[in-house]
DNA sequence: GAAAAAAGTCAACATGGCTGACATAAATGT
DNA sequence: ACATTTATGTCAGCCATGTTGACTTTTTTC
């Protein structure tokens, strides 16, 4: 039933020669920018398809418990940064307080997240996963890690660093430092918590990549507004 | 104001030591799956942040004309596959006829897309971009290509193929063949249309990558339902 | 004691998914 | 010829998740 043949080739329902050869408009049309070098449209599309599949893994589980992607993101980052403040989550997700509030309330109400007042600053609500929440978050990480691991294995031994650097380089320059710091902080914390010498962890050479790995006074991964 | 410091380090509003060191729950917690090898959480997060920035480029333009991401996707694929059928678009996007119908109608009404009945099968509506639509689609491709080109340049000469293969490998195995075919078909078509020998186009070695580059009778990039 | 910060909430709205139910035109099969 | 299937479109309504704007409460900071 109607596969992806986009009429273009093996799908002429009758004797249709595929596609009407487009009236020869002005030049450039489709490429990467006509005279700017390679057309990178293939990468654009691969990124689209890859990301779609990437997020679809958790989606199946989420559907079963009446949650959506928004819940997944919250669970993920709280898992990564136990004790984080609501504001921090807002900065990472770049959504509004109200949007976050909705899913956060559900996660707290249903016992996936524990929200306690800060000890030193009691205005803050510090977020932690409950064991239930941790189990779920772990499921997601496992699923997505599987996909990534498989992909990297198919790409050979050096691919991990190249992929990592590529993804970093795809991030807005002004966000790279903060993002890399964020990840590094979470990793550190995880290490500290883990029984010393648990699994591998190929030290991410965050320094060498693009130069923007920065040590600025922590500019924001800019909040939405 | 409230940067991404996630309380964890340079943000203790008062004398807060960052984070409450989490009560030492059971092992694995955060890593990639506890005893499965590297934790690939960093890649998970980088993919998230990278993709968010990647789609944000077009977003700015879209906002100015009252369109959304859905419009972008439609424009993009119609640009890539001039004369494609509505069904083909549905297969690619994996959304419902009704969802597509909404944005497609707007695009047609506002003169970005031209929808004409097929010659051989007059039930079909074959979709083409108008010059106006082409210009817009071209803007998007240019924007996103810029980002990708910059990223690849930062990653060195071989990165393009590695990145490409990584993205392909991130796609569900059963979708890879169809996706690569789809891209190949679009590229072919574009070449045929372009004044012979226009810009570079580093021949995508679709064959060598993962083995699944297949030549099956074109299985679908599965429709949503 | 005033001002600012952290969090929460209500109300209303936009976007873009979804299902279900139909309608029409055209192609296909018997 | 007629029944069925296919391709498309459309109405109506629902859901998830984003947005603004306005306000409150608690607590910290100046």
PDB file of N, CA and C (backbone and C1' of nucleotides) in Angstrom, chain A residues 13-14 85-87 97-98 102 104-105 115 121 123-125, chain C residues 3-14 18 27-28:
ATOM      1  N   UNK A  13       1.503   4.248 -11.538  1.00  0.00           N
ATOM      2  CA  UNK A  13       0.298   3.449 -11.395  1.00  0.00           C
ATOM      3  C   UNK A  13      -0.178   2.884 -12.721  1.00  0.00           C
ATOM      4  N   UNK A  14       0.138   3.592 -13.760  1.00  0.00           N
ATOM      5  CA  UNK A  14      -0.302   3.102 -15.058  1.00  0.00           C
ATOM      6  C   UNK A  14       0.877   3.127 -16.022  1.00  0.00           C
ATOM      7  N   UNK A  85      17.210  22.548  40.384  1.00  0.00           N
ATOM      8  CA  UNK A  85      16.082  23.435  40.651  1.00  0.00           C
ATOM      9  C   UNK A  85      15.149  23.495  39.455  1.00  0.00           C
ATOM     10  N   UNK A  86      13.953  23.934  39.679  1.00  0.00           N
ATOM     11  CA  UNK A  86      12.994  24.093  38.601  1.00  0.00           C
ATOM     12  C   UNK A  86      13.531  25.064  37.557  1.00  0.00           C
ATOM     13  N   UNK A  87      14.141  26.127  38.022  1.00  0.00           N
ATOM     14  CA  UNK A  87      14.701  27.128  37.103  1.00  0.00           C
ATOM     15  C   UNK A  87      15.737  26.519  36.165  1.00  0.00           C
ATOM     16  N   UNK A  97       7.519  28.294  32.218  1.00  0.00           N
ATOM     17  CA  UNK A  97       7.199  27.773  33.547  1.00  0.00           C
ATOM     18  C   UNK A  97       5.859  27.033  33.537  1.00  0.00           C
ATOM     19  N   UNK A  98       4.930  27.603  32.778  1.00  0.00           N
ATOM     20  CA  UNK A  98       3.599  27.007  32.728  1.00  0.00           C
ATOM     21  C   UNK A  98       3.584  25.660  32.020  1.00  0.00           C
ATOM     22  N   UNK A 102       2.866  21.949  34.067  1.00  0.00           N
ATOM     23  CA  UNK A 102       1.864  20.930  33.771  1.00  0.00           C
ATOM     24  C   UNK A 102       2.438  19.525  33.889  1.00  0.00           C
ATOM     25  N   UNK A 104       5.313  18.578  35.093  1.00  0.00           N
ATOM     26  CA  UNK A 104       5.990  18.335  36.366  1.00  0.00           C
ATOM     27  C   UNK A 104       4.979  17.931  37.429  1.00  0.00           C
ATOM     28  N   UNK A 105       3.860  18.590  37.412  1.00  0.00           N
ATOM     29  CA  UNK A 105       2.832  18.274  38.402  1.00  0.00           C
ATOM     30  C   UNK A 105       2.389  16.815  38.264  1.00  0.00           C
ATOM     31  N   UNK A 115       9.779  16.416  44.905  1.00  0.00           N
ATOM     32  CA  UNK A 115      10.146  17.825  44.865  1.00  0.00           C
ATOM     33  C   UNK A 115      10.225  18.367  46.285  1.00  0.00           C
ATOM     34  N   UNK A 121      18.130  27.443  50.646  1.00  0.00           N
ATOM     35  CA  UNK A 121      17.178  28.423  50.112  1.00  0.00           C
ATOM     36  C   UNK A 121      15.822  27.742  50.009  1.00  0.00           C
ATOM     37  N   UNK A 123      13.030  28.695  49.125  1.00  0.00           N
ATOM     38  CA  UNK A 123      12.103  29.003  48.029  1.00  0.00           C
ATOM     39  C   UNK A 123      12.228  27.945  46.942  1.00  0.00           C
ATOM     40  N   UNK A 124      13.402  27.407  46.828  1.00  0.00           N
ATOM     41  CA  UNK A 124      13.664  26.451  45.761  1.00  0.00           C
ATOM     42  C   UNK A 124      12.947  25.126  45.981  1.00  0.00           C
ATOM     43  N   UNK A 125      12.609  24.511  44.852  1.00  0.00           N
ATOM     44  CA  UNK A 125      12.132  23.135  44.905  1.00  0.00           C
ATOM     45  C   UNK A 125      13.180  22.286  44.202  1.00  0.00           C
TER      46      UNK A 125
ATOM     47  P    DA C   3      10.199  49.273  46.742  1.00  0.00           P
ATOM     48  O5'  DA C   3      11.168  48.098  46.253  1.00  0.00           O
ATOM     49  C5'  DA C   3      12.577  48.250  46.409  1.00  0.00           C
ATOM     50  C4'  DA C   3      13.283  47.014  45.916  1.00  0.00           C
ATOM     51  C3'  DA C   3      12.734  46.450  44.615  1.00  0.00           C
ATOM     52  O3'  DA C   3      13.836  46.067  43.805  1.00  0.00           O
ATOM     53  C1'  DA C   3      12.688  44.784  46.275  1.00  0.00           C
ATOM     54  P    DA C   4      13.671  45.600  42.289  1.00  0.00           P
ATOM     55  O5'  DA C   4      14.156  44.083  42.406  1.00  0.00           O
ATOM     56  C5'  DA C   4      15.342  43.797  43.110  1.00  0.00           C
ATOM     57  C4'  DA C   4      15.461  42.304  43.302  1.00  0.00           C
ATOM     58  C3'  DA C   4      15.097  41.484  42.069  1.00  0.00           C
ATOM     59  O3'  DA C   4      16.101  40.503  41.914  1.00  0.00           O
ATOM     60  C1'  DA C   4      13.867  40.729  43.930  1.00  0.00           C
ATOM     61  P    DA C   5      16.190  39.626  40.600  1.00  0.00           P
ATOM     62  O5'  DA C   5      15.920  38.194  41.228  1.00  0.00           O
ATOM     63  C5'  DA C   5      16.635  37.794  42.387  1.00  0.00           C
ATOM     64  C4'  DA C   5      16.059  36.500  42.901  1.00  0.00           C
ATOM     65  C3'  DA C   5      15.714  35.523  41.780  1.00  0.00           C
ATOM     66  O3'  DA C   5      16.240  34.277  42.176  1.00  0.00           O
ATOM     67  C1'  DA C   5      13.848  35.858  43.183  1.00  0.00           C
ATOM     68  P    DA C   6      16.178  33.032  41.216  1.00  0.00           P
ATOM     69  O5'  DA C   6      15.011  32.171  41.880  1.00  0.00           O
ATOM     70  C5'  DA C   6      15.242  31.517  43.111  1.00  0.00           C
ATOM     71  C4'  DA C   6      14.058  30.623  43.413  1.00  0.00           C
ATOM     72  C3'  DA C   6      13.616  29.774  42.219  1.00  0.00           C
ATOM     73  O3'  DA C   6      13.493  28.425  42.655  1.00  0.00           O
ATOM     74  C1'  DA C   6      11.797  31.041  43.058  1.00  0.00           C
ATOM     75  P    DA C   7      13.090  27.315  41.616  1.00  0.00           P
ATOM     76  O5'  DA C   7      11.507  27.327  41.764  1.00  0.00           O
ATOM     77  C5'  DA C   7      10.981  26.995  43.034  1.00  0.00           C
ATOM     78  C4'  DA C   7       9.506  27.277  43.072  1.00  0.00           C
ATOM     79  C3'  DA C   7       8.679  26.522  42.037  1.00  0.00           C
ATOM     80  O3'  DA C   7       8.009  25.465  42.716  1.00  0.00           O
ATOM     81  C1'  DA C   7       7.926  28.769  42.412  1.00  0.00           C
ATOM     82  P    DG C   8       7.091  24.511  41.883  1.00  0.00           P
ATOM     83  O5'  DG C   8       5.695  25.295  41.846  1.00  0.00           O
ATOM     84  C5'  DG C   8       4.975  25.402  43.060  1.00  0.00           C
ATOM     85  C4'  DG C   8       3.718  26.187  42.808  1.00  0.00           C
ATOM     86  C3'  DG C   8       2.834  25.594  41.697  1.00  0.00           C
ATOM     87  O3'  DG C   8       1.589  25.217  42.264  1.00  0.00           O
ATOM     88  C1'  DG C   8       3.073  27.940  41.462  1.00  0.00           C
ATOM     89  P    DT C   9       0.553  24.461  41.395  1.00  0.00           P
ATOM     90  O5'  DT C   9      -0.381  25.664  40.932  1.00  0.00           O
ATOM     91  C5'  DT C   9      -0.966  26.499  41.913  1.00  0.00           C
ATOM     92  C4'  DT C   9      -1.799  27.521  41.178  1.00  0.00           C
ATOM     93  C3'  DT C   9      -2.577  26.888  40.026  1.00  0.00           C
ATOM     94  O3'  DT C   9      -3.957  27.029  40.257  1.00  0.00           O
ATOM     95  C1'  DT C   9      -1.487  28.888  39.353  1.00  0.00           C
ATOM     96  P    DC C  10      -5.012  26.280  39.365  1.00  0.00           P
ATOM     97  O5'  DC C  10      -5.757  27.487  38.604  1.00  0.00           O
ATOM     98  C5'  DC C  10      -6.034  28.693  39.313  1.00  0.00           C
ATOM     99  C4'  DC C  10      -6.552  29.731  38.335  1.00  0.00           C
ATOM    100  C3'  DC C  10      -7.288  29.111  37.145  1.00  0.00           C
ATOM    101  O3'  DC C  10      -8.485  29.825  36.843  1.00  0.00           O
ATOM    102  C1'  DC C  10      -5.486  30.437  36.387  1.00  0.00           C
ATOM    103  P    DA C  11      -9.522  29.183  35.837  1.00  0.00           P
ATOM    104  O5'  DA C  11      -9.572  30.259  34.670  1.00  0.00           O
ATOM    105  C5'  DA C  11      -9.050  31.579  34.819  1.00  0.00           C
ATOM    106  C4'  DA C  11      -8.811  32.176  33.451  1.00  0.00           C
ATOM    107  C3'  DA C  11      -9.493  31.396  32.319  1.00  0.00           C
ATOM    108  O3'  DA C  11     -10.029  32.312  31.386  1.00  0.00           O
ATOM    109  C1'  DA C  11      -7.193  31.561  31.886  1.00  0.00           C
ATOM    110  P    DA C  12     -11.021  31.784  30.260  1.00  0.00           P
ATOM    111  O5'  DA C  12     -10.195  32.146  28.950  1.00  0.00           O
ATOM    112  C5'  DA C  12      -9.456  33.360  28.911  1.00  0.00           C
ATOM    113  C4'  DA C  12      -8.499  33.294  27.747  1.00  0.00           C
ATOM    114  C3'  DA C  12      -9.065  32.504  26.548  1.00  0.00           C
ATOM    115  O3'  DA C  12      -8.884  33.265  25.380  1.00  0.00           O
ATOM    116  C1'  DA C  12      -6.913  31.716  27.115  1.00  0.00           C
ATOM    117  P    DC C  13      -9.579  32.848  24.013  1.00  0.00           P
ATOM    118  O5'  DC C  13      -8.321  32.431  23.138  1.00  0.00           O
ATOM    119  C5'  DC C  13      -7.220  33.343  23.078  1.00  0.00           C
ATOM    120  C4'  DC C  13      -6.011  32.622  22.565  1.00  0.00           C
ATOM    121  C3'  DC C  13      -6.301  31.777  21.313  1.00  0.00           C
ATOM    122  O3'  DC C  13      -5.520  32.269  20.250  1.00  0.00           O
ATOM    123  C1'  DC C  13      -4.913  30.632  22.860  1.00  0.00           C
ATOM    124  P    DA C  14      -5.687  31.727  18.756  1.00  0.00           P
ATOM    125  O5'  DA C  14      -4.341  30.891  18.546  1.00  0.00           O
ATOM    126  C5'  DA C  14      -3.094  31.548  18.722  1.00  0.00           C
ATOM    127  C4'  DA C  14      -1.980  30.599  18.332  1.00  0.00           C
ATOM    128  C3'  DA C  14      -2.254  29.820  17.050  1.00  0.00           C
ATOM    129  O3'  DA C  14      -1.065  29.791  16.284  1.00  0.00           O
ATOM    130  C1'  DA C  14      -1.912  28.314  18.858  1.00  0.00           C
ATOM    131  P    DC C  18      -0.552  11.736  13.306  1.00  0.00           P
ATOM    132  O5'  DC C  18      -1.839  11.438  14.212  1.00  0.00           O
ATOM    133  C5'  DC C  18      -1.677  10.897  15.506  1.00  0.00           C
ATOM    134  C4'  DC C  18      -3.038  10.795  16.184  1.00  0.00           C
ATOM    135  C3'  DC C  18      -4.109  10.155  15.316  1.00  0.00           C
ATOM    136  O3'  DC C  18      -4.111   8.756  15.535  1.00  0.00           O
ATOM    137  C1'  DC C  18      -4.946  12.129  16.359  1.00  0.00           C
ATOM    138  P    DA C  27      -8.768   8.105 -14.454  1.00  0.00           P
ATOM    139  O5'  DA C  27      -8.446   6.646 -13.889  1.00  0.00           O
ATOM    140  C5'  DA C  27      -7.493   6.545 -12.839  1.00  0.00           C
ATOM    141  C4'  DA C  27      -7.530   5.169 -12.238  1.00  0.00           C
ATOM    142  C3'  DA C  27      -7.363   4.026 -13.240  1.00  0.00           C
ATOM    143  O3'  DA C  27      -6.449   3.093 -12.689  1.00  0.00           O
ATOM    144  C1'  DA C  27      -9.317   3.708 -11.970  1.00  0.00           C
ATOM    145  P    DT C  28      -5.830   1.948 -13.554  1.00  0.00           P
ATOM    146  O5'  DT C  28      -6.176   0.682 -12.629  1.00  0.00           O
ATOM    147  C5'  DT C  28      -7.239   0.800 -11.728  1.00  0.00           C
ATOM    148  C4'  DT C  28      -7.621  -0.550 -11.180  1.00  0.00           C
ATOM    149  C3'  DT C  28      -7.395  -1.729 -12.113  1.00  0.00           C
ATOM    150  O3'  DT C  28      -7.143  -2.879 -11.321  1.00  0.00           O
ATOM    151  C1'  DT C  28      -9.720  -1.390 -11.790  1.00  0.00           C
TER     152       DT C  28
END
